[in-house]
Short mmCIF file of N, CA and C in Angstrom, two decimals:
data_model
loop_
_atom_site.label_atom_id
_atom_site.label_comp_id
_atom_site.label_asym_id
_atom_site.label_seq_id
_atom_site.Cartn_x
_atom_site.Cartn_y
_atom_site.Cartn_z
N MET M 197 77.47 -44.77 -2.76
CA MET M 197 77.77 -44.41 -1.43
C MET M 197 78.16 -43.02 -1.31
N LEU M 198 77.74 -42.37 -0.19
CA LEU M 198 77.99 -40.96 0.12
C LEU M 198 79.44 -40.92 0.77
N MET M 199 80.23 -39.84 0.12
CA MET M 199 81.50 -39.54 0.64
C MET M 199 81.49 -38.20 1.30
N LEU M 200 82.63 -38.00 2.08
CA LEU M 200 82.77 -36.84 2.93
C LEU M 200 84.02 -36.26 2.41
N LYS M 201 84.05 -34.92 2.06
CA LYS M 201 85.27 -34.24 1.77
C LYS M 201 85.45 -33.37 3.09
N ILE M 202 86.75 -33.64 3.48
CA ILE M 202 87.27 -33.03 4.83
C ILE M 202 88.31 -32.15 4.53
N THR M 203 88.27 -30.94 4.90
CA THR M 203 89.35 -29.87 4.71
C THR M 203 89.80 -29.38 6.02
N LEU M 204 91.05 -29.22 6.15
CA LEU M 204 91.65 -28.84 7.46
C LEU M 204 91.58 -27.10 7.30
N ILE M 205 90.99 -26.56 8.12
CA ILE M 205 90.99 -25.07 8.16
C ILE M 205 91.68 -24.25 9.10
N LYS M 206 92.03 -25.07 10.08
CA LYS M 206 92.85 -24.50 11.05
C LYS M 206 94.04 -25.41 11.61
N SER M 207 95.23 -24.84 11.91
CA SER M 207 96.23 -25.67 12.28
C SER M 207 96.26 -26.63 13.47
N ALA M 208 96.84 -27.72 13.37
CA ALA M 208 96.65 -28.61 14.58
C ALA M 208 97.89 -28.43 15.43
N VAL M 209 98.75 -27.57 15.23
CA VAL M 209 100.12 -27.45 15.95
C VAL M 209 99.86 -27.45 17.43
N HIS M 210 99.18 -26.39 17.94
CA HIS M 210 99.19 -26.27 19.48
C HIS M 210 97.87 -26.90 19.90
N ARG M 211 97.54 -28.00 19.52
CA ARG M 211 96.30 -28.71 19.94
C ARG M 211 96.80 -30.05 20.76
N LEU M 212 96.03 -30.75 21.37
CA LEU M 212 96.23 -32.04 22.03
C LEU M 212 96.79 -32.97 21.21
N PRO M 213 97.67 -33.73 21.74
CA PRO M 213 98.32 -34.80 20.92
C PRO M 213 97.25 -35.90 20.28
N LYS M 214 96.19 -36.09 20.89
CA LYS M 214 95.24 -36.91 20.43
C LYS M 214 94.52 -36.32 19.06
N GLN M 215 94.37 -34.99 19.17
CA GLN M 215 93.83 -34.20 18.13
C GLN M 215 94.84 -34.17 16.95
N ARG M 216 96.12 -34.10 17.19
CA ARG M 216 97.03 -33.98 16.14
C ARG M 216 97.22 -35.45 15.50
N LYS M 217 97.12 -36.31 16.27
CA LYS M 217 97.16 -37.85 15.81
C LYS M 217 96.03 -38.03 14.84
N ILE M 218 94.83 -37.58 15.26
CA ILE M 218 93.67 -37.78 14.33
C ILE M 218 93.79 -37.08 12.92
N VAL M 219 94.20 -35.87 13.09
CA VAL M 219 94.45 -35.10 11.90
C VAL M 219 95.36 -35.78 10.90
N LYS M 220 96.53 -36.43 11.50
CA LYS M 220 97.46 -37.04 10.56
C LYS M 220 96.93 -38.50 10.17
N GLU M 221 96.31 -39.04 10.95
CA GLU M 221 95.57 -40.36 10.44
C GLU M 221 94.46 -40.21 9.43
N LEU M 222 93.91 -39.06 9.51
CA LEU M 222 92.88 -38.77 8.38
C LEU M 222 93.55 -38.51 7.11
N GLY M 223 94.78 -38.14 7.05
CA GLY M 223 95.63 -37.86 5.87
C GLY M 223 95.49 -36.28 5.56
N LEU M 224 95.48 -35.57 6.59
CA LEU M 224 95.48 -34.18 6.42
C LEU M 224 96.75 -33.61 6.92
N GLY M 225 97.57 -32.84 6.03
CA GLY M 225 98.78 -32.38 6.25
C GLY M 225 98.84 -31.08 6.70
N ARG M 226 98.76 -30.02 5.66
CA ARG M 226 98.82 -28.60 5.98
C ARG M 226 97.41 -28.03 5.87
N VAL M 227 97.13 -26.71 6.25
CA VAL M 227 96.11 -26.06 6.34
C VAL M 227 95.61 -26.02 4.78
N ASN M 228 94.26 -26.23 4.53
CA ASN M 228 93.64 -26.24 3.16
C ASN M 228 94.01 -27.62 2.52
N SER M 229 94.57 -28.46 3.11
CA SER M 229 94.61 -29.83 2.47
C SER M 229 93.18 -30.48 2.63
N SER M 230 92.91 -31.41 1.56
CA SER M 230 91.56 -32.08 1.67
C SER M 230 91.78 -33.47 1.39
N VAL M 231 90.81 -34.31 1.95
CA VAL M 231 90.71 -35.71 1.60
C VAL M 231 89.30 -35.92 1.47
N VAL M 232 89.08 -37.09 0.66
CA VAL M 232 87.70 -37.63 0.57
C VAL M 232 87.56 -38.96 1.18
N LEU M 233 86.76 -39.00 2.10
CA LEU M 233 86.64 -40.37 2.94
C LEU M 233 85.17 -40.87 2.85
N PRO M 234 85.03 -42.30 3.13
CA PRO M 234 83.54 -42.66 3.14
C PRO M 234 82.91 -42.18 4.41
N ASN M 235 81.67 -42.19 4.26
CA ASN M 235 80.73 -41.70 5.43
C ASN M 235 80.34 -42.98 6.27
N ASN M 236 81.26 -43.16 7.26
CA ASN M 236 80.99 -44.38 8.11
C ASN M 236 81.20 -43.96 9.51
N GLU M 237 80.94 -44.80 10.44
CA GLU M 237 81.01 -44.56 11.90
C GLU M 237 82.49 -44.08 12.30
N ALA M 238 83.55 -44.73 11.73
CA ALA M 238 84.85 -44.45 12.20
C ALA M 238 85.18 -42.99 11.70
N THR M 239 84.85 -42.67 10.56
CA THR M 239 85.05 -41.31 10.00
C THR M 239 84.35 -40.30 10.79
N ARG M 240 83.10 -40.47 11.06
CA ARG M 240 82.31 -39.64 11.89
C ARG M 240 82.75 -39.31 13.19
N GLY M 241 83.48 -40.42 13.78
CA GLY M 241 83.89 -40.42 15.11
C GLY M 241 85.13 -39.54 15.21
N ALA M 242 85.94 -39.72 14.30
CA ALA M 242 87.22 -38.81 14.05
C ALA M 242 86.70 -37.35 13.89
N ILE M 243 85.83 -37.13 12.99
CA ILE M 243 85.43 -35.82 12.87
C ILE M 243 84.81 -35.18 14.03
N PHE M 244 84.23 -35.88 14.81
CA PHE M 244 83.69 -35.32 16.08
C PHE M 244 84.73 -34.71 17.04
N HIS M 245 85.83 -35.38 17.07
CA HIS M 245 86.92 -34.93 17.96
C HIS M 245 87.73 -33.77 17.44
N ILE M 246 87.72 -33.52 16.06
CA ILE M 246 88.46 -32.28 15.53
C ILE M 246 87.51 -31.47 14.77
N ALA M 247 86.29 -31.41 15.09
CA ALA M 247 85.27 -30.58 14.36
C ALA M 247 85.58 -29.12 14.36
N HIS M 248 86.22 -28.52 15.22
CA HIS M 248 86.74 -27.26 15.38
C HIS M 248 87.91 -26.86 14.37
N LEU M 249 88.45 -27.85 13.89
CA LEU M 249 89.68 -27.56 13.05
C LEU M 249 89.41 -27.82 11.59
N ILE M 250 88.14 -28.44 11.24
CA ILE M 250 87.97 -28.82 10.06
C ILE M 250 86.58 -28.25 9.41
N GLU M 251 86.52 -28.46 8.02
CA GLU M 251 85.25 -28.24 7.42
C GLU M 251 84.71 -29.54 6.55
N VAL M 252 83.55 -29.82 6.61
CA VAL M 252 83.10 -31.13 6.07
C VAL M 252 82.02 -30.93 5.00
N GLU M 253 82.12 -31.46 3.90
CA GLU M 253 81.14 -31.34 2.80
C GLU M 253 80.79 -32.66 2.31
N GLU M 254 79.59 -33.00 1.96
CA GLU M 254 79.17 -34.27 1.35
C GLU M 254 79.32 -34.20 -0.25
N VAL M 255 79.85 -35.25 -0.73
CA VAL M 255 80.11 -35.35 -2.16
C VAL M 255 79.57 -36.75 -2.63
N LYS M 256 79.20 -36.95 -3.78
CA LYS M 256 78.72 -38.18 -4.42
C LYS M 256 79.87 -38.90 -5.06
#
């Protein structure tokens, strides 16, 4: 199964509450923190809302 490595590259401090909540629920804390999550519709939907704050890579 294809996995996605998501890295927070910009701070979520002065963003909308919904965007801050999504960042926290994905498991991203500080800038440059990364998580590896499955490539499914729920993850893709969350990525869509905070695409300007993160960097996404595909990993096997």
